[in-house]
mmCIF file of C-alpha atoms and ligand atoms in Angstrom:
data_model
loop_
_atom_site.group_PDB
_atom_site.id
_atom_site.type_symbol
_atom_site.label_atom_id
_atom_site.label_comp_id
_atom_site.label_asym_id
_atom_site.label_seq_id
_atom_site.Cartn_x
_atom_site.Cartn_y
_atom_site.Cartn_z
ATOM 1 C CA MET A 40 0.000 0.003 0.003
ATOM 2 C CA PRO A 41 1.381 3.481 -0.858
ATOM 3 C CA VAL A 42 2.443 5.617 2.082
ATOM 4 C CA PRO A 43 0.023 8.512 2.711
ATOM 5 C CA PRO A 44 2.023 11.725 2.773
ATOM 6 C CA ARG A 45 1.886 12.895 6.391
ATOM 7 C CA SER A 46 0.825 16.414 5.394
ATOM 8 C CA ALA A 47 -2.314 14.884 3.833
ATOM 9 C CA LEU A 48 -3.481 13.314 7.109
ATOM 10 C CA PRO A 49 -6.273 15.241 8.859
ATOM 11 C CA ALA A 50 -4.978 17.063 11.933
ATOM 12 C CA ALA A 51 -7.053 14.875 14.245
ATOM 13 C CA SER A 52 -5.860 14.300 17.753
ATOM 14 C CA PHE A 53 -6.431 11.741 20.438
ATOM 15 C CA THR A 54 -8.299 14.183 22.673
ATOM 16 C CA GLU A 55 -9.740 13.836 26.177
ATOM 17 C CA ALA A 56 -13.179 13.362 24.637
ATOM 18 C CA ALA A 57 -11.754 10.639 22.447
ATOM 19 C CA LEU A 58 -10.365 8.822 25.445
ATOM 20 C CA GLU A 59 -13.773 8.245 26.995
ATOM 21 C CA SER A 60 -15.715 5.378 25.426
ATOM 22 C CA ARG A 61 -12.574 4.012 23.892
ATOM 23 C CA THR A 62 -10.314 1.039 24.099
ATOM 24 C CA LEU A 63 -6.560 0.926 24.613
ATOM 25 C CA LEU A 64 -4.345 -2.070 24.025
ATOM 26 C CA VAL A 65 -1.735 -1.844 26.769
ATOM 27 C CA THR A 66 1.208 -4.236 26.720
ATOM 28 C CA GLY A 67 3.208 -5.052 29.845
ATOM 29 C CA GLY A 68 0.374 -3.803 32.041
ATOM 30 C CA ALA A 69 1.132 -6.285 34.833
ATOM 31 C CA GLY A 70 4.569 -4.725 35.359
ATOM 32 C CA PHE A 71 5.588 -1.725 37.417
ATOM 33 C CA ILE A 72 4.805 1.277 35.219
ATOM 34 C CA GLY A 73 2.204 -0.437 33.035
ATOM 35 C CA GLY A 74 0.333 -1.607 36.139
ATOM 36 C CA ASN A 75 0.292 1.893 37.584
ATOM 37 C CA PHE A 76 -0.880 3.258 34.214
ATOM 38 C CA VAL A 77 -3.748 0.763 33.870
ATOM 39 C CA LEU A 78 -4.983 1.337 37.448
ATOM 40 C CA ASP A 79 -4.712 5.105 37.137
ATOM 41 C CA MET A 80 -6.354 5.400 33.708
ATOM 42 C CA LEU A 81 -9.325 3.224 34.640
ATOM 43 C CA ALA A 82 -9.753 5.140 37.906
ATOM 44 C CA ARG A 83 -9.953 8.450 36.050
ATOM 45 C CA HIS A 84 -11.772 7.556 32.821
ATOM 46 C CA ARG A 85 -15.095 5.910 33.569
ATOM 47 C CA ASP A 86 -15.866 4.612 30.099
ATOM 48 C CA LEU A 87 -12.374 3.632 29.038
ATOM 49 C CA ARG A 88 -11.675 -0.043 28.340
ATOM 50 C CA ILE A 89 -8.236 -1.593 28.503
ATOM 51 C CA VAL A 90 -7.054 -4.821 26.964
ATOM 52 C CA ASN A 91 -3.916 -5.711 28.882
ATOM 53 C CA LEU A 92 -1.491 -8.052 27.092
ATOM 54 C CA ASP A 93 1.287 -9.321 29.346
ATOM 55 C CA ALA A 94 3.518 -12.406 29.212
ATOM 56 C CA LEU A 95 3.777 -12.520 33.039
ATOM 57 C CA THR A 96 7.540 -12.866 33.189
ATOM 58 C CA TYR A 97 9.110 -12.725 36.668
ATOM 59 C CA ALA A 98 8.401 -8.947 36.554
ATOM 60 C CA GLY A 99 4.690 -9.233 35.774
ATOM 61 C CA ASN A 100 2.357 -9.684 38.689
ATOM 62 C CA LEU A 101 -1.410 -10.083 38.630
ATOM 63 C CA ASP A 102 -1.559 -9.050 42.303
ATOM 64 C CA THR A 103 -0.967 -5.501 41.102
ATOM 65 C CA LEU A 104 -4.179 -5.696 39.078
ATOM 66 C CA ALA A 105 -6.269 -7.308 41.841
ATOM 67 C CA PRO A 106 -8.469 -4.186 42.277
ATOM 68 C CA LEU A 107 -9.639 -4.728 38.674
ATOM 69 C CA ALA A 108 -10.587 -8.404 39.123
ATOM 70 C CA ASP A 109 -14.330 -7.710 38.779
ATOM 71 C CA ASP A 110 -14.064 -4.675 36.516
ATOM 72 C CA PRO A 111 -15.534 -5.483 33.089
ATOM 73 C CA ARG A 112 -13.578 -2.576 31.574
ATOM 74 C CA HIS A 113 -10.308 -4.457 32.086
ATOM 75 C CA ARG A 114 -9.539 -7.547 30.034
ATOM 76 C CA PHE A 115 -6.281 -9.316 30.903
ATOM 77 C CA VAL A 116 -4.720 -11.462 28.195
ATOM 78 C CA HIS A 117 -1.753 -13.684 29.040
ATOM 79 C CA GLY A 118 0.483 -13.580 25.980
ATOM 80 C CA ASP A 119 3.578 -12.326 24.219
ATOM 81 C CA ILE A 120 3.865 -9.139 22.148
ATOM 82 C CA GLY A 121 5.877 -11.239 19.708
ATOM 83 C CA ASP A 122 2.891 -13.509 19.030
ATOM 84 C CA GLY A 123 1.677 -11.868 15.833
ATOM 85 C CA GLU A 124 -1.375 -14.083 15.492
ATOM 86 C CA LEU A 125 -2.582 -13.274 19.013
ATOM 87 C CA VAL A 126 -1.955 -9.532 18.567
ATOM 88 C CA ALA A 127 -3.772 -9.506 15.218
ATOM 89 C CA ARG A 128 -6.733 -11.272 16.814
ATOM 90 C CA LEU A 129 -6.858 -8.809 19.731
ATOM 91 C CA LEU A 130 -6.709 -5.839 17.369
ATOM 92 C CA ALA A 131 -9.503 -7.247 15.177
ATOM 93 C CA GLU A 132 -11.694 -8.167 18.145
ATOM 94 C CA HIS A 133 -11.268 -5.041 20.312
ATOM 95 C CA ARG A 134 -10.441 -2.415 17.671
ATOM 96 C CA PRO A 135 -8.395 -0.247 20.073
ATOM 97 C CA GLN A 136 -7.786 3.391 19.221
ATOM 98 C CA ALA A 137 -4.260 3.180 20.546
ATOM 99 C CA ILE A 138 -1.548 0.777 21.610
ATOM 100 C CA VAL A 139 0.660 1.730 24.561
ATOM 101 C CA ASN A 140 3.746 -0.476 24.605
ATOM 102 C CA PHE A 141 5.302 -0.956 28.050
ATOM 103 C CA ALA A 142 6.229 -4.629 27.573
ATOM 104 C CA ALA A 143 9.967 -5.128 27.907
ATOM 105 C CA GLU A 144 12.767 -6.815 29.702
ATOM 106 C CA SER A 145 13.800 -3.864 31.847
ATOM 107 C CA HIS A 146 16.574 -4.682 34.314
ATOM 108 C CA VAL A 147 20.126 -3.663 33.300
ATOM 109 C CA ASP A 148 21.799 -6.281 35.542
ATOM 110 C CA ARG A 149 19.763 -9.080 33.982
ATOM 111 C CA SER A 150 20.740 -7.808 30.507
ATOM 112 C CA ILE A 151 24.417 -8.191 31.426
ATOM 113 C CA ASP A 152 23.914 -11.811 32.433
ATOM 114 C CA GLY A 153 21.587 -12.694 29.511
ATOM 115 C CA PRO A 154 21.224 -10.173 26.650
ATOM 116 C CA ALA A 155 19.337 -12.516 24.293
ATOM 117 C CA ALA A 156 16.012 -12.230 26.152
ATOM 118 C CA PHE A 157 16.282 -8.431 25.823
ATOM 119 C CA VAL A 158 16.742 -8.620 22.057
ATOM 120 C CA GLN A 159 13.882 -11.092 21.818
ATOM 121 C CA THR A 160 11.260 -9.006 23.633
ATOM 122 C CA ASN A 161 12.496 -5.444 23.218
ATOM 123 C CA VAL A 162 13.538 -5.678 19.574
ATOM 124 C CA VAL A 163 11.923 -8.707 17.924
ATOM 125 C CA GLY A 164 8.771 -8.412 20.037
ATOM 126 C CA THR A 165 8.373 -4.694 19.380
ATOM 127 C CA LEU A 166 8.886 -5.288 15.658
ATOM 128 C CA ALA A 167 6.125 -7.936 15.635
ATOM 129 C CA LEU A 168 3.801 -5.560 17.499
ATOM 130 C CA LEU A 169 4.578 -2.736 15.064
ATOM 131 C CA GLU A 170 3.843 -4.954 12.062
ATOM 132 C CA ARG A 171 0.474 -6.034 13.418
ATOM 133 C CA ALA A 172 -0.317 -2.421 14.411
ATOM 134 C CA ARG A 173 0.539 -1.219 10.907
ATOM 135 C CA ASP A 174 -1.647 -3.863 9.271
ATOM 136 C CA HIS A 175 -4.564 -3.028 11.573
ATOM 137 C CA TRP A 176 -4.116 0.719 11.033
ATOM 138 C CA ARG A 177 -4.102 0.289 7.260
ATOM 139 C CA GLY A 178 -7.512 -1.351 7.438
ATOM 140 C CA LEU A 179 -9.144 1.595 9.269
ATOM 141 C CA ASP A 180 -11.113 4.344 7.556
ATOM 142 C CA THR A 181 -9.460 7.724 7.015
ATOM 143 C CA ASP A 182 -10.780 9.318 10.179
ATOM 144 C CA GLN A 183 -9.895 6.348 12.363
ATOM 145 C CA ARG A 184 -6.446 6.187 10.801
ATOM 146 C CA ALA A 185 -5.804 9.805 11.665
ATOM 147 C CA ARG A 186 -6.782 9.229 15.301
ATOM 148 C CA PHE A 187 -4.929 5.962 15.840
ATOM 149 C CA ARG A 188 -1.745 6.067 17.965
ATOM 150 C CA PHE A 189 1.122 3.706 18.727
ATOM 151 C CA LEU A 190 2.864 4.990 21.855
ATOM 152 C CA HIS A 191 6.190 3.397 22.655
ATOM 153 C CA VAL A 192 7.469 3.766 26.213
ATOM 154 C CA SER A 193 11.246 4.047 26.297
ATOM 155 C CA THR A 194 14.073 5.157 28.517
ATOM 156 C CA ASP A 195 16.675 7.928 28.830
ATOM 157 C CA GLU A 196 19.333 5.201 28.981
ATOM 158 C CA VAL A 197 19.377 5.116 25.152
ATOM 159 C CA TYR A 198 21.327 8.413 25.255
ATOM 160 C CA GLY A 199 24.270 6.912 27.174
ATOM 161 C CA SER A 200 26.115 8.650 29.995
ATOM 162 C CA LEU A 201 26.597 12.357 30.775
ATOM 163 C CA GLY A 202 29.555 14.145 32.322
ATOM 164 C CA GLU A 203 29.185 16.593 35.199
ATOM 165 C CA THR A 204 26.959 18.966 33.199
ATOM 166 C CA GLY A 205 24.311 18.977 30.458
ATOM 167 C CA ARG A 206 21.007 17.190 30.036
ATOM 168 C CA PHE A 207 19.549 14.822 27.435
ATOM 169 C CA THR A 208 17.249 16.436 24.891
ATOM 170 C CA GLU A 209 15.233 14.745 22.155
ATOM 171 C CA THR A 210 18.074 15.427 19.714
ATOM 172 C CA THR A 211 20.894 13.983 21.824
ATOM 173 C CA PRO A 212 22.558 11.249 19.725
ATOM 174 C CA TYR A 213 21.867 7.684 20.851
ATOM 175 C CA ALA A 214 24.823 6.029 22.620
ATOM 176 C CA PRO A 215 23.505 3.048 24.610
ATOM 177 C CA ASN A 216 26.015 1.324 26.874
ATOM 178 C CA SER A 217 24.235 -1.745 28.259
ATOM 179 C CA PRO A 218 22.520 -4.612 26.434
ATOM 180 C CA TYR A 219 19.259 -3.300 27.952
ATOM 181 C CA SER A 220 19.671 0.234 26.630
ATOM 182 C CA ALA A 221 20.949 -1.069 23.275
ATOM 183 C CA SER A 222 17.812 -3.174 22.866
ATOM 184 C CA LYS A 223 15.568 -0.235 23.808
ATOM 185 C CA ALA A 224 17.489 1.991 21.368
ATOM 186 C CA ALA A 225 16.904 -0.565 18.604
ATOM 187 C CA SER A 226 13.187 -0.630 19.381
ATOM 188 C CA ASP A 227 13.029 3.186 19.331
ATOM 189 C CA HIS A 228 14.631 3.178 15.874
ATOM 190 C CA LEU A 229 12.102 0.642 14.595
ATOM 191 C CA VAL A 230 9.223 2.761 15.945
ATOM 192 C CA ARG A 231 10.663 5.824 14.205
ATOM 193 C CA ALA A 232 11.137 3.842 10.981
ATOM 194 C CA PHE A 233 7.508 2.672 10.978
ATOM 195 C CA HIS A 234 6.425 6.305 10.999
ATOM 196 C CA HIS A 235 8.757 7.402 8.243
ATOM 197 C CA THR A 236 8.339 4.300 6.095
ATOM 198 C CA TYR A 237 4.664 3.409 6.548
ATOM 199 C CA GLY A 238 3.162 6.567 8.063
ATOM 200 C CA LEU A 239 2.099 4.787 11.284
ATOM 201 C CA PRO A 240 1.167 7.531 13.812
ATOM 202 C CA VAL A 241 3.745 6.705 16.469
ATOM 203 C CA LEU A 242 4.801 8.542 19.600
ATOM 204 C CA THR A 243 7.903 7.788 21.708
ATOM 205 C CA THR A 244 8.572 8.784 25.291
ATOM 206 C CA ASN A 245 12.071 8.556 26.796
ATOM 207 C CA CYS A 246 11.820 8.728 30.544
ATOM 208 C CA SER A 247 14.275 8.863 33.414
ATOM 209 C CA ASN A 248 14.386 6.429 36.359
ATOM 210 C CA ASN A 249 10.970 5.760 37.898
ATOM 211 C CA TYR A 250 10.092 4.822 41.464
ATOM 212 C CA GLY A 251 6.858 4.265 43.361
ATOM 213 C CA PRO A 252 4.334 1.558 44.239
ATOM 214 C CA PHE A 253 4.473 -1.911 42.628
ATOM 215 C CA GLN A 254 8.125 -1.778 41.545
ATOM 216 C CA PHE A 255 9.752 -5.181 41.585
ATOM 217 C CA PRO A 256 12.281 -5.282 44.451
ATOM 218 C CA GLU A 257 15.314 -5.767 42.244
ATOM 219 C CA LYS A 258 15.524 -2.042 41.403
ATOM 220 C CA LEU A 259 17.393 0.292 43.754
ATOM 221 C CA ILE A 260 14.606 1.909 45.795
ATOM 222 C CA PRO A 261 12.402 -1.112 46.616
ATOM 223 C CA LEU A 262 15.519 -3.291 46.968
ATOM 224 C CA VAL A 263 16.973 -0.984 49.611
ATOM 225 C CA ILE A 264 13.673 -0.776 51.498
ATOM 226 C CA GLN A 265 13.269 -4.567 51.558
ATOM 227 C CA LYS A 266 16.866 -5.256 52.530
ATOM 228 C CA ALA A 267 16.806 -2.582 55.227
ATOM 229 C CA LEU A 268 13.710 -4.090 56.828
ATOM 230 C CA ALA A 269 15.271 -7.568 56.602
ATOM 231 C CA GLY A 270 18.412 -6.363 58.449
ATOM 232 C CA ALA A 271 20.560 -7.177 55.405
ATOM 233 C CA ASP A 272 23.454 -5.235 53.836
ATOM 234 C CA LEU A 273 22.347 -2.335 51.609
ATOM 235 C CA PRO A 274 24.501 -2.774 48.495
ATOM 236 C CA VAL A 275 25.664 0.434 46.769
ATOM 237 C CA TYR A 276 27.535 0.010 43.489
ATOM 238 C CA GLY A 277 31.025 1.568 43.159
ATOM 239 C CA ASP A 278 31.457 4.856 45.019
ATOM 240 C CA GLY A 279 27.681 5.517 45.059
ATOM 241 C CA ARG A 280 28.182 8.776 43.142
ATOM 242 C CA ASN A 281 26.286 7.709 39.978
ATOM 243 C CA VAL A 282 23.528 10.214 39.330
ATOM 244 C CA ARG A 283 19.991 9.384 38.202
ATOM 245 C CA ASP A 284 17.119 11.794 37.517
ATOM 246 C CA TRP A 285 14.212 10.335 39.514
ATOM 247 C CA LEU A 286 10.529 10.568 38.594
ATOM 248 C CA TYR A 287 7.546 9.343 40.627
ATOM 249 C CA VAL A 288 5.709 6.718 38.570
ATOM 250 C CA ALA A 289 2.340 8.525 38.614
ATOM 251 C CA ASP A 290 4.047 11.512 36.998
ATOM 252 C CA HIS A 291 5.387 9.265 34.250
ATOM 253 C CA CYS A 292 1.863 7.929 33.723
ATOM 254 C CA SER A 293 0.421 11.456 33.467
ATOM 255 C CA ALA A 294 3.121 12.306 30.911
ATOM 256 C CA ILE A 295 2.231 9.255 28.830
ATOM 257 C CA GLU A 296 -1.425 10.275 28.918
ATOM 258 C CA ALA A 297 -0.559 13.813 27.827
ATOM 259 C CA VAL A 298 1.552 12.535 24.939
ATOM 260 C CA LEU A 299 -1.128 10.030 23.925
ATOM 261 C CA MET A 300 -3.823 12.704 23.839
ATOM 262 C CA ARG A 301 -1.968 15.731 22.536
ATOM 263 C CA GLY A 302 1.424 14.597 21.241
ATOM 264 C CA ARG A 303 2.263 15.087 17.600
ATOM 265 C CA PRO A 304 2.620 11.803 15.690
ATOM 266 C CA GLY A 305 6.199 11.017 14.820
ATOM 267 C CA GLU A 306 7.536 13.058 17.750
ATOM 268 C CA VAL A 307 9.696 12.029 20.677
ATOM 269 C CA TYR A 308 9.112 13.464 24.163
ATOM 270 C CA ASN A 309 11.629 13.280 26.992
ATOM 271 C CA VAL A 310 10.109 12.812 30.462
ATOM 272 C CA GLY A 311 11.965 13.649 33.662
ATOM 273 C CA GLY A 312 11.430 15.041 37.124
ATOM 274 C CA ASP A 313 14.329 17.483 37.455
ATOM 275 C CA ALA A 314 15.376 15.475 40.471
ATOM 276 C CA GLU A 315 19.000 14.443 40.058
ATOM 277 C CA ARG A 316 20.322 12.479 43.010
ATOM 278 C CA GLU A 317 23.452 10.419 43.595
ATOM 279 C CA ASN A 318 22.615 6.783 44.392
ATOM 280 C CA ILE A 319 24.163 7.172 47.844
ATOM 281 C CA GLN A 320 21.907 10.183 48.528
ATOM 282 C CA VAL A 321 18.876 8.110 47.582
ATOM 283 C CA VAL A 322 19.944 5.290 49.884
ATOM 284 C CA ARG A 323 20.608 7.678 52.775
ATOM 285 C CA THR A 324 17.203 9.338 52.245
ATOM 286 C CA LEU A 325 15.495 5.945 52.389
ATOM 287 C CA CYS A 326 17.382 5.080 55.589
ATOM 288 C CA ALA A 327 16.312 8.347 57.223
ATOM 289 C CA LEU A 328 12.648 7.813 56.240
ATOM 290 C CA LEU A 329 12.725 4.278 57.608
ATOM 291 C CA ASP A 330 14.462 5.446 60.806
ATOM 292 C CA ALA A 331 11.554 7.835 61.384
ATOM 293 C CA ARG A 332 8.802 5.336 60.519
ATOM 294 C CA ARG A 333 10.082 1.928 61.591
ATOM 295 C CA PRO A 334 13.158 2.450 63.829
ATOM 296 C CA ARG A 335 15.481 -0.518 64.313
ATOM 297 C CA ALA A 336 15.042 -2.291 67.633
ATOM 298 C CA ASP A 337 18.730 -1.845 68.515
ATOM 299 C CA GLY A 338 18.522 1.949 68.177
ATOM 300 C CA GLN A 339 21.071 2.102 65.316
ATOM 301 C CA GLY A 340 20.196 3.865 62.070
ATOM 302 C CA TYR A 341 19.564 1.850 58.879
ATOM 303 C CA ALA A 342 22.515 3.677 57.284
ATOM 304 C CA SER A 343 24.789 1.383 59.317
ATOM 305 C CA GLN A 344 23.713 -1.413 56.887
ATOM 306 C CA ILE A 345 25.139 0.434 53.820
ATOM 307 C CA THR A 346 27.884 -1.591 52.089
ATOM 308 C CA PHE A 347 29.792 -0.498 48.995
ATOM 309 C CA VAL A 348 30.141 -3.324 46.442
ATOM 310 C CA GLY A 349 32.071 -3.652 43.166
ATOM 311 C CA ASP A 350 30.664 -1.437 40.416
ATOM 312 C CA ARG A 351 28.260 -2.649 37.706
ATOM 313 C CA PRO A 352 30.195 -3.271 34.445
ATOM 314 C CA GLY A 353 29.782 -0.289 32.093
ATOM 315 C CA HIS A 354 27.858 1.633 34.768
ATOM 316 C CA ASP A 355 26.668 4.952 33.284
ATOM 317 C CA ARG A 356 27.819 7.846 35.460
ATOM 318 C CA ARG A 357 25.053 10.380 35.110
ATOM 319 C CA TYR A 358 21.631 10.726 33.471
ATOM 320 C CA ALA A 359 19.670 13.967 33.439
ATOM 321 C CA ILE A 360 16.609 14.745 31.335
ATOM 322 C CA ASP A 361 15.494 18.011 29.799
ATOM 323 C CA SER A 362 11.696 17.678 29.612
ATOM 324 C CA GLY A 363 11.216 21.244 28.349
ATOM 325 C CA LYS A 364 9.565 20.124 25.092
ATOM 326 C CA LEU A 365 6.914 18.085 26.933
ATOM 327 C CA GLN A 366 6.291 20.940 29.355
ATOM 328 C CA ALA A 367 6.117 23.694 26.715
ATOM 329 C CA GLU A 368 4.175 21.779 24.046
ATOM 330 C CA LEU A 369 1.814 19.678 26.126
ATOM 331 C CA GLY A 370 1.675 21.560 29.423
ATOM 332 C CA TRP A 371 2.841 18.571 31.504
ATOM 333 C CA ARG A 372 4.311 19.101 34.994
ATOM 334 C CA PRO A 373 5.279 16.502 37.590
ATOM 335 C CA ALA A 374 3.009 16.633 40.638
ATOM 336 C CA GLU A 375 5.560 15.183 43.082
ATOM 337 C CA THR A 376 8.952 16.445 44.189
ATOM 338 C CA PHE A 377 11.583 13.826 44.950
ATOM 339 C CA GLU A 378 11.016 14.397 48.672
ATOM 340 C CA SER A 379 7.222 13.955 48.538
ATOM 341 C CA GLY A 380 7.385 11.012 46.111
ATOM 342 C CA ILE A 381 10.031 9.088 48.017
ATOM 343 C CA ALA A 382 8.112 9.508 51.311
ATOM 344 C CA ARG A 383 4.933 8.200 49.640
ATOM 345 C CA THR A 384 6.892 5.307 48.230
ATOM 346 C CA VAL A 385 8.345 4.274 51.606
ATOM 347 C CA ASP A 386 4.862 4.482 53.130
ATOM 348 C CA TRP A 387 3.467 2.301 50.343
ATOM 349 C CA TYR A 388 6.116 -0.413 50.784
ATOM 350 C CA LEU A 389 5.636 -0.417 54.560
ATOM 351 C CA ALA A 390 1.887 -0.840 54.084
ATOM 352 C CA ASN A 391 2.203 -3.471 51.344
ATOM 353 C CA GLN A 392 4.719 -5.966 52.632
ATOM 354 C CA ALA A 393 2.377 -8.822 51.621
ATOM 355 C CA TRP A 394 2.696 -7.722 47.959
ATOM 356 C CA CYS A 395 6.475 -7.640 48.290
ATOM 357 C CA GLN A 396 6.625 -11.093 49.874
ATOM 358 C CA ARG A 397 4.462 -12.625 47.138
ATOM 359 C CA VAL A 398 6.445 -11.157 44.249
ATOM 360 C CA GLN A 399 9.678 -12.261 45.872
ATOM 361 C CA ASP A 400 8.466 -15.827 46.237
ATOM 362 C CA GLY A 401 9.067 -16.114 42.473
ATOM 363 C CA SER A 402 12.359 -16.676 40.688
ATOM 364 C CA TYR A 403 14.070 -13.588 42.098
ATOM 365 C CA ARG A 404 15.259 -13.749 45.682
ATOM 366 C CA GLY A 405 17.250 -10.564 46.104
ATOM 367 C CA GLU A 406 20.530 -12.063 44.871
ATOM 368 C CA ARG A 407 23.117 -9.935 43.049
ATOM 369 C CA LEU A 408 22.693 -10.042 39.268
ATOM 370 C CA GLY A 409 24.730 -8.445 36.465
ATOM 371 C CA THR A 410 28.232 -9.653 37.259
ATOM 372 C CA ALA A 411 28.724 -11.817 34.169
ATOM 373 C CA ALA A 412 30.795 -9.247 32.245
HETATM 374 N N1 LIG B 238 11.444 1.439 35.370
HETATM 375 C C1 LIG B 238 11.980 2.561 34.915
HETATM 376 O O1 LIG B 238 12.620 3.303 35.659
HETATM 377 C C2 LIG B 238 11.789 2.929 33.461
HETATM 378 C C3 LIG B 238 12.173 4.201 33.050
HETATM 379 C C4 LIG B 238 11.958 4.584 31.725
HETATM 380 C C5 LIG B 238 11.379 3.711 30.840
HETATM 381 N N2 LIG B 238 11.023 2.469 31.263
HETATM 382 C C6 LIG B 238 10.379 1.582 30.270
HETATM 383 O O2 LIG B 238 9.037 1.424 30.686
HETATM 384 C C7 LIG B 238 8.557 0.129 30.348
HETATM 385 C C8 LIG B 238 8.004 -0.558 31.569
HETATM 386 O O3 LIG B 238 9.044 -0.636 32.552
HETATM 387 P P1 LIG B 238 8.783 -1.327 33.962
HETATM 388 O O4 LIG B 238 9.802 -0.787 34.895
HETATM 389 O O5 LIG B 238 7.346 -1.248 34.287
HETATM 390 O O6 LIG B 238 9.156 -2.826 33.606
HETATM 391 P P2 LIG B 238 8.781 -4.170 34.364
HETATM 392 O O7 LIG B 238 9.931 -5.091 34.128
HETATM 393 O O8 LIG B 238 8.323 -3.913 35.756
HETATM 394 O O9 LIG B 238 7.504 -4.719 33.555
HETATM 395 C C9 LIG B 238 7.580 -5.230 32.267
HETATM 396 C C10 LIG B 238 6.286 -5.987 31.995
HETATM 397 O O10 LIG B 238 6.345 -6.462 30.645
HETATM 398 C C11 LIG B 238 5.930 -7.828 30.631
HETATM 399 N N3 LIG B 238 6.591 -8.491 29.505
HETATM 400 C C12 LIG B 238 7.923 -8.789 29.372
HETATM 401 N N4 LIG B 238 8.134 -9.395 28.204
HETATM 402 C C13 LIG B 238 6.937 -9.456 27.553
HETATM 403 C C14 LIG B 238 6.519 -9.948 26.287
HETATM 404 N N5 LIG B 238 7.389 -10.513 25.437
HETATM 405 N N6 LIG B 238 5.209 -9.823 25.949
HETATM 406 C C15 LIG B 238 4.308 -9.265 26.804
HETATM 407 N N7 LIG B 238 4.663 -8.801 28.028
HETATM 408 C C16 LIG B 238 5.952 -8.882 28.382
HETATM 409 C C17 LIG B 238 6.347 -8.376 31.983
HETATM 410 O O11 LIG B 238 5.616 -9.547 32.343
HETATM 411 C C18 LIG B 238 6.068 -7.198 32.891
HETATM 412 O O12 LIG B 238 4.740 -7.232 33.346
HETATM 413 C C19 LIG B 238 9.747 -0.611 29.729
HETATM 414 O O13 LIG B 238 9.611 -0.560 28.319
HETATM 415 C C20 LIG B 238 10.954 0.179 30.189
HETATM 416 O O14 LIG B 238 11.988 0.107 29.225
HETATM 417 C C21 LIG B 238 11.204 2.056 32.547
#
C-alpha cells in the first residue's frame, strides 16, 4: 500500500473526549509502570476499556491488578507481544484506538547476564507488535487512521552517559552502553522507521528512572527498603556517586497520557522530574525515612547497613533529562517532588509488605545479578 504523505493526514488528535468510550491495548500492564498506568487510567476515565497483554515474566504480577478483578472494563490477556497471530486477533476483536507499549525486559543487571532475552522481547517483540499495528491501522477508515496512535514507552538510557553537566534532549545522539539500553534503542529506531516508512502515527517517550508503588524489588529503591527491613546489607555500586534523575511513577503515567492525547505523531518526548540524586543520597534518604517510621530495635540507624560493592560493568555515570519540550508543548508538569514522592513510596512499601513477599516468592530472591561481564 502506498504511504500517505503525512501532510495529507487530517490534523485529528487523540483528545480527552476521544479517550472516553474508547479502548486501549496496553502491553506489559502487569509490570511496574504499566500496572500503575492501567490502574490510574481506569480510575480516572469511567468509560475507558483496556485490553492488557502481558507475558507474566518474573516482573509481571497479577496481584498488582487485583483491584480490577471484577471490573468489566479491564480484560487481561496472558500472551507475548511477539505472538503476531494473538496480537492480530486482539486488534480485530477489540479495535483499540491506541496501543501503549510498556512490555519489555527492563533490568540492566539481567541484561548483562543474559542479553538474548532483551533482544527477543524489546527488539523482535516490538517489531512484531509494530507490524500487526501497521496492518490493523491500514484497514481503518481515514478518520480512524488519523486518530490511531502507537505509543512506545522508552528510557533515557538510550542516550548513554553524561559528564558533570548537560542534560539529554530529544536530539541527543543515541549512545547506549548496556545490552538493555541497546535493545531499547533498537526498538526506538524501529518505531521511528515505521512512522517514516509506513506513516504509522507513532509517539515515543524517553523517561528517566521511575520509582513508586508496585516496583519489583530488584531495582534500587524497593531493593533498599526490603533489605533494610530484613536487616541485610544495603549494596551500593562503586562509590555511590552515579547520578539518576528520579521521577515518581504517577508523574510518568500522566506524561504518557498527555503525549497520547496531545502529542504530535512522529515526535519524541523526553520525560523527567528534574530530580538528580546520587545513588548514595537516595539510599541515605530511604534510611532516614525508615528510621523515622520503623526504627530498628537496637537503636542504630539503617545507614549502618550500607555496604559499597564492586561497580556494575559499564555503569553509566550520570543521566539527566530536559523535559522542556513536553512541558512547553503539552503543558505537563510532575506533581511530586523527589522528597514527597520518596516519602509516599516508603509508606506504600511499609503498608504493602504482603505484595512484596508474594512477588519475591518467584524466581528472584534478592541475589546480586549483572556480574557476568
Ligand atoms: N522502570 C523505569 O525506571 C523505566 C524508566 C523509563 C522507561 N522504562 C520503560 O518502561 C517500560 C516498563 O518498565 P517497567 O519498569 O514497568 O518494567 P517491568 O519489568 O516492571 O514490567 C515489564 C512488563 O512487561 C511484561 N513483559 C515482558 N516481556 C513481555 C513480552 N514478550 N510480551 C508481553 N509482556 C511482556 C512483563 O511480564 C512485565 O509485566 C519498559 O519498556 C521500560 O523500558 C522504565
